[in-house]
Coordinates of C-alpha atoms and ligand atoms in Angstrom, one line a residue:
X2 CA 31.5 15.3 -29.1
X3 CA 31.5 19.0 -30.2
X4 CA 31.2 17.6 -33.8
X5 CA 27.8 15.7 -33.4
X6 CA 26.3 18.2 -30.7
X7 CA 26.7 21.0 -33.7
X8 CA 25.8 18.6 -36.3
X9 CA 22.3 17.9 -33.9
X10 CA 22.0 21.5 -33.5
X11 CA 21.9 22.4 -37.0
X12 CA 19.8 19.5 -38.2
X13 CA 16.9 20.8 -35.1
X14 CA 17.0 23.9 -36.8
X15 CA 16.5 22.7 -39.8
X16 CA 14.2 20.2 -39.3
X17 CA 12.0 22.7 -37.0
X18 CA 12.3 20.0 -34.7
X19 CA 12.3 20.1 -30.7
X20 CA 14.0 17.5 -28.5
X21 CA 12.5 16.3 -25.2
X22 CA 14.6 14.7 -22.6
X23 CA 13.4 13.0 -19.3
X24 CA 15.4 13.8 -15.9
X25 CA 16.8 9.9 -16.2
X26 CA 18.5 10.6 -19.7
X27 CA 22.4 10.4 -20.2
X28 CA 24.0 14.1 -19.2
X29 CA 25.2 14.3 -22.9
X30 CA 21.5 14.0 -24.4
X31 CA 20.3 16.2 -21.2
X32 CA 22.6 18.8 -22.3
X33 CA 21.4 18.8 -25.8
X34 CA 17.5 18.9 -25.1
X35 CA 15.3 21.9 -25.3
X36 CA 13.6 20.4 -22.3
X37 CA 14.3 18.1 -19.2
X38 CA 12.0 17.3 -17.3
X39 CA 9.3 14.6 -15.3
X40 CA 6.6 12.8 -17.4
X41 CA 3.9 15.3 -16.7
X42 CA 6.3 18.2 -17.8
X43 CA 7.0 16.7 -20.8
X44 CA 3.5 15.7 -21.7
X45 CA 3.2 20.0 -21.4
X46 CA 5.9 20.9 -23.8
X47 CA 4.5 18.3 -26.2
X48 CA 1.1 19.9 -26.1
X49 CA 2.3 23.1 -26.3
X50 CA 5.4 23.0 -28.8
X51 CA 4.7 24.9 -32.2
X52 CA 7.7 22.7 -33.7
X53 CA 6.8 20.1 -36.9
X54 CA 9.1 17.0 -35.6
X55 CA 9.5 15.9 -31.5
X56 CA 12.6 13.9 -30.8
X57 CA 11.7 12.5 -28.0
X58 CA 14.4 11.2 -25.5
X59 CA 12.5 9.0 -23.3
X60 CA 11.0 5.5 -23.1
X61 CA 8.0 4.2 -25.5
X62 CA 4.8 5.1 -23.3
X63 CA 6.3 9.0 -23.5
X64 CA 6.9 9.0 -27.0
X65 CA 3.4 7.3 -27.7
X66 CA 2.0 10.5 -25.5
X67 CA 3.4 13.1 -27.4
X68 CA 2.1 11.7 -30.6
X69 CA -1.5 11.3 -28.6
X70 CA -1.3 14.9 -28.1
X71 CA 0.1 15.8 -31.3
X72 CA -1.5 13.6 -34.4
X73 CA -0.1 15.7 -36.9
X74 CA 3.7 15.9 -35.9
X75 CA 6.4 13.1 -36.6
X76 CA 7.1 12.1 -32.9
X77 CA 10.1 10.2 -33.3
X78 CA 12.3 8.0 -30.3
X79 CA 15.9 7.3 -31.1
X80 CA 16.3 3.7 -29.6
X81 CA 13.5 1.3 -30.2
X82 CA 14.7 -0.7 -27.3
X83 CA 13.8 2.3 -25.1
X84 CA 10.8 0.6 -23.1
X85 CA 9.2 0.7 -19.3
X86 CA 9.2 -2.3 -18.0
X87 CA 6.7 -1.0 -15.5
X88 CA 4.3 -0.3 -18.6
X89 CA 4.8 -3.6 -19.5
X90 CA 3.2 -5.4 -16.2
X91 CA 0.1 -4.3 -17.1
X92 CA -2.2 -6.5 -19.7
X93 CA -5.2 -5.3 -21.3
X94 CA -6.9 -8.9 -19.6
X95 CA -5.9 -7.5 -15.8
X96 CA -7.7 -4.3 -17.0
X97 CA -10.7 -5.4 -18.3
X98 CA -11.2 -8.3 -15.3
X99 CA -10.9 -5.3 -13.2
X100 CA -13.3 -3.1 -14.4
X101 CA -16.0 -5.9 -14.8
X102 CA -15.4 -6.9 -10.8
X103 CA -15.6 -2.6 -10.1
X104 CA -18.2 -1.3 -12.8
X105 CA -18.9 1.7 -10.7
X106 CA -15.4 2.8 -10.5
X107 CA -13.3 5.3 -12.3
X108 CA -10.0 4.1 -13.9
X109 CA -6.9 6.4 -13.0
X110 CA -3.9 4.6 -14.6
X111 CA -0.2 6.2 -14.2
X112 CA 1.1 8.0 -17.3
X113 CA 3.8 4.3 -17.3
X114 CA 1.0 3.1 -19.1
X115 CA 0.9 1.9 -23.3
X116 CA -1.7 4.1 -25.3
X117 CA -3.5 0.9 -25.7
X118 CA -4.3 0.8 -21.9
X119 CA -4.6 4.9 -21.3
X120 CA -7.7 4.2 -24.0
X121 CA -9.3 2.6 -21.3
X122 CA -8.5 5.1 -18.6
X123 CA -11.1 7.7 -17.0
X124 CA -8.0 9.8 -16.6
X125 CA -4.1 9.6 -16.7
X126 CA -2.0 10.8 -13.7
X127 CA 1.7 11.6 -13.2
X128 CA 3.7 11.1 -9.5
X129 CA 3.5 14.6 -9.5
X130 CA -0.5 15.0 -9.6
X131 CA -1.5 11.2 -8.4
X132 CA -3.2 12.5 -5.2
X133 CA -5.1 15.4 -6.8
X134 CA -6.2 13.6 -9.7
X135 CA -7.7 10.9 -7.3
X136 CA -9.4 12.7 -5.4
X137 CA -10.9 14.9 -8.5
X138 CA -12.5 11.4 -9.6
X139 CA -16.4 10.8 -9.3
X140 CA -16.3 7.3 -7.9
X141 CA -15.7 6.9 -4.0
X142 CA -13.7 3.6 -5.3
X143 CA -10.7 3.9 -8.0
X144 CA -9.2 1.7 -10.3
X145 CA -5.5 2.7 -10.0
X146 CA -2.1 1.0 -11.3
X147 CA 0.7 0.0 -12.6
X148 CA 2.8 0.7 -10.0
X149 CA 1.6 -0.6 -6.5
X150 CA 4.0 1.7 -4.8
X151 CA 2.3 4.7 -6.2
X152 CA -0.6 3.0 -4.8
X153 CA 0.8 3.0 -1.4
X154 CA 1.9 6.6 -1.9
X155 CA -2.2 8.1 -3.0
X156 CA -3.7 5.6 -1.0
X157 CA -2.4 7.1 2.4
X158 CA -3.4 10.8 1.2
X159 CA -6.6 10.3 0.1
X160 CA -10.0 9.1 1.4
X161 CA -11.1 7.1 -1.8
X162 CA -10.4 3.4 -2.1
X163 CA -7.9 2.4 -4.5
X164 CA -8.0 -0.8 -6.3
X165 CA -4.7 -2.2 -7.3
X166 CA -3.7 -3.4 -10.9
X167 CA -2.2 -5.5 -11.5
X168 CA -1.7 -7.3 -8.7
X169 CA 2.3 -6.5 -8.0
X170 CA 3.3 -4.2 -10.5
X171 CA 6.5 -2.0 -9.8
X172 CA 9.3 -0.2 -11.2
X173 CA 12.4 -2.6 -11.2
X174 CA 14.7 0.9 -10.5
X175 CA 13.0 2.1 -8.0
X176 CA 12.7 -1.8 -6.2
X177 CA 16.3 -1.8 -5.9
X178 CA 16.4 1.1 -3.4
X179 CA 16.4 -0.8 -0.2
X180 CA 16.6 0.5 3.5
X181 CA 20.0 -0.8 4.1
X182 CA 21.6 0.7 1.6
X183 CA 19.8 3.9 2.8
X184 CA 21.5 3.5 6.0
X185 CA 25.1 3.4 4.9
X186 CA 24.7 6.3 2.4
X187 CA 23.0 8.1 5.7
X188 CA 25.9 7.5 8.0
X189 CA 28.4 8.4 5.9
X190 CA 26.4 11.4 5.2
X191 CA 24.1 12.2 8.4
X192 CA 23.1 16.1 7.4
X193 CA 21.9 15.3 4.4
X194 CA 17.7 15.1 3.3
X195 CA 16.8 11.8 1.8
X196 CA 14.2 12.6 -1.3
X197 CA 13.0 9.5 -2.6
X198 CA 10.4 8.5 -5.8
X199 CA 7.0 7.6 -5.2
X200 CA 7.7 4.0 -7.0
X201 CA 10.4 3.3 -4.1
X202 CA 8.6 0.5 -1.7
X203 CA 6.7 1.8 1.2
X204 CA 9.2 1.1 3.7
X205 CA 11.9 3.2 1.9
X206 CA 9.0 6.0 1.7
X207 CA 8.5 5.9 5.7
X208 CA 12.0 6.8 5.7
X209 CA 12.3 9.8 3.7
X210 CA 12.1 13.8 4.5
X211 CA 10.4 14.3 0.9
X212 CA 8.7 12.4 -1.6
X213 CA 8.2 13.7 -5.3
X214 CA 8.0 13.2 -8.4
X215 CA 11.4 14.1 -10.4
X216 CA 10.2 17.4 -11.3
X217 CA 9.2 17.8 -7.7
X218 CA 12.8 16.2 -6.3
X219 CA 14.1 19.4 -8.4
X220 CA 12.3 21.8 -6.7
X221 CA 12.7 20.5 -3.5
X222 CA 16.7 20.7 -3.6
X223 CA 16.8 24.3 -5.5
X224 CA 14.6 25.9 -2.8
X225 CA 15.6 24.1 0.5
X226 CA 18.1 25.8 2.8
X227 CA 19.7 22.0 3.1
X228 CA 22.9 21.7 1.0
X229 CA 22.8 18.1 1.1
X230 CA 20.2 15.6 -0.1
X231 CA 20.5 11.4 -0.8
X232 CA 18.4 11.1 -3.5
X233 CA 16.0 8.0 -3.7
X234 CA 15.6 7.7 -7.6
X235 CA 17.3 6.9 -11.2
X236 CA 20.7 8.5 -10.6
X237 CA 20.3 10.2 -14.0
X238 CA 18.7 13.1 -12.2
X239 CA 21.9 14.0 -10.4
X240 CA 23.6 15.7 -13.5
X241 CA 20.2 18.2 -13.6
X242 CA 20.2 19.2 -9.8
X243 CA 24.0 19.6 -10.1
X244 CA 23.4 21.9 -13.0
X245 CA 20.4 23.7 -11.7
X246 CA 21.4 23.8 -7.9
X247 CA 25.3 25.1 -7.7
X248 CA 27.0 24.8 -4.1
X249 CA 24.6 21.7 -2.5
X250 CA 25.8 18.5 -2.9
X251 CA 23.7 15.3 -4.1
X252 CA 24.6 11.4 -2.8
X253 CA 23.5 8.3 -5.1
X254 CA 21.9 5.8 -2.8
X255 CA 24.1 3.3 -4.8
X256 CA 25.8 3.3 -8.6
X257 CA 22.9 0.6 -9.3
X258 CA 20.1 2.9 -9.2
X259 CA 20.0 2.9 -13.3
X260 CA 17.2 2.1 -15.4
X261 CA 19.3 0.8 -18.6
X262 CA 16.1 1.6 -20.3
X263 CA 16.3 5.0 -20.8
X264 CA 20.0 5.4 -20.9
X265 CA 19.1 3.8 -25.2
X266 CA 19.7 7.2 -26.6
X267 CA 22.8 8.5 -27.0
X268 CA 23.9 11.7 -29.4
X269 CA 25.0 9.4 -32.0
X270 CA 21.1 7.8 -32.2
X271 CA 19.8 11.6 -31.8
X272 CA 21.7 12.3 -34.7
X273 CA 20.5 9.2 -36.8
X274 CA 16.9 10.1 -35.7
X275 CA 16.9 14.0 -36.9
X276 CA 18.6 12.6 -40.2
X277 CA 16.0 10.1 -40.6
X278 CA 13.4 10.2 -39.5
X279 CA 13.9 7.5 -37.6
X280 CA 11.5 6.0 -35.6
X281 CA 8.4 7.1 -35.9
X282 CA 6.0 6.4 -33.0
X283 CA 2.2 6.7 -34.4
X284 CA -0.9 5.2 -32.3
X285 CA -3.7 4.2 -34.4
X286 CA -6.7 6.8 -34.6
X287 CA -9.3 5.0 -32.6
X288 CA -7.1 4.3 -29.3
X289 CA -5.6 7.8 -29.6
X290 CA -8.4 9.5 -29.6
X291 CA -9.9 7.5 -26.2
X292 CA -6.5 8.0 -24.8
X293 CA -6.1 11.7 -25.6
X294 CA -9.2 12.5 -23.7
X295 CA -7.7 10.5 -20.6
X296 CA -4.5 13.0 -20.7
X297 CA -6.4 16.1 -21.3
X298 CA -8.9 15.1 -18.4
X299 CA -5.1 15.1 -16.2
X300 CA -4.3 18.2 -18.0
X301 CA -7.2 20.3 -17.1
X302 CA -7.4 19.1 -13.2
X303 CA -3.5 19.4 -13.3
X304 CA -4.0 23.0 -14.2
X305 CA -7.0 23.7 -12.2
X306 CA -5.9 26.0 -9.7
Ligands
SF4_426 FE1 10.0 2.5 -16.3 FE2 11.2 2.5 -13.8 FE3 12.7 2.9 -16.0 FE4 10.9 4.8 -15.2 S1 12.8 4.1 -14.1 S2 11.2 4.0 -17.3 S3 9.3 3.5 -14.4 S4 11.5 1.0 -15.5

């Protein structure tokens, strides 16, 4: 393993490349990324990053972002395979049925979205700015979706209606977090904080001390005076609060919780993908350019103080 993490090391150098890594990533590629974090944090770094060639360790929709925000870099992904089913439940038909039935509404779809889709978004949103970008819409009634438990989530913090599409979309992951098994992880562990995802079903959310995005989950655990959390997402997150929150300790709600999805990328297809340039993820011109004004609209309110 030392072999291959110097080899990648080198090759980033060489390349002037930068590697992105979501929170749910293997701890190997985590360990080897300039940056780990949520969606929205990621959609930052590749806005901002000065460097010629993003290897981004993610699934599709986040690689297709960073190439929206960056036309002129090679955005590349490592594993093909590497897609959301989430982003998948939602068809350009559901969207454009929608719209027709709501003309007067704004459309705030979920960052889980394909660039084909976000092109015919009002604005993006992240689980970490849902409820602020929601209520920074024009429209008293919102378009919102994929994920209907997200819906749940904004729709009890804010005074707008939110109009669901499609009809039952959700994260597969985040579905298998059920109460019960929430309940044995809680008695054998009965000091600990339960922190759960935004996508986990409503019932699941009624139970929790905190809900957050995985950026927020982070922040959460590092500045609570709790040393012990059960934590209601993909277990890949566990290896970064472990690294970035010495001394507390951090329960799986069960070994299930794993989205195979974005454990694709390993350091041997990291390697592969800095040596050549493989594979490219490139929107066509007319869709980015809708799209990129839907994630810059998130940007600026995101930033808005
Ligand atoms: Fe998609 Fe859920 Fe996997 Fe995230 S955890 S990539 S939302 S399927």
């Amino acid at each position: 393993m030392e072999k291959i993490v110097k080899e990648i090391l080198k090759l980033k150098e060489d390349r002037n490349a930068i590697i992105l890594a979501h929170n749910y990533q293997r701890p190997e590629v985590q360990d080897i990324a300039d940056f780990v974090e949520d969606s929205y944090g990621l959609a930052k770094q590749a806005a901002k990053t000065k460097a010629s060639v993003i290897v981004f360790c993610g699934v599709d929709f986040m690689a297709e972002t960073a190439s929206i925000l960056n036309p002129d870099k090679k955005v590349l992904i490592p594993d093909l395979n590497a897609k959301c089913p989430l982003a998948c439940m939602l068809s350009t038909e559901d969207l454009i049925k929608k719209k027709k039935e709501y003309p007067d509404a704004e459309v705030v779809l979920y960052i889980n979205t394909h660039a084909i889709h976000k092109a015919y978004a009002d604005c993006i949103c992240t689980s970490s700015n849902a409820v602020k970008i929601v209520n920074s819409m024009n429209s008293d009634t919102v378009i919102f979706g994929p994920d209907m438990n997200l819906t749940h989530y904004v729709q009890k913090r804010t005074n707008k209606k939110l109009v669901q599409v499609p009809d039952n979309g959700l994260c597969p992951t985040h579905h298998m977090i059920s109460e019960l098994e929430i309940s044995l992880v809680k008695e054998k562990h009965p000091n600990a904080k339960l922190v759960v995802h935004p996508e986990t079903t409503p019932d699941v959310q009624e139970l929790a001390d905190h809900i957050a995005s995985t950026g927020g989950i982070v922040n959460y655990c590092k500045n609570s005076s709790d040393k012990e959390f059960i934590i209601g997402t993909e277990n890949g997150i566990i290896h970064r609060l472990e690294k970035e929150c010495p001394g507390k300790k951090f329960y799986p709600i069960s070994p299930n919780v794993i989205c195979k999805n974005m454990k694709f990328h390993t350091l041997e297809k990291v390697l592969d993908s800095l040596k050549n340039y493989q594979f490219e993820v490139k929107v066509p011109d007319e869709i980015a350019e809708k799209a990129r004004k839907a994630i810059n609209r998130m940007i600026e309110i995101t930033e808005k103080s």
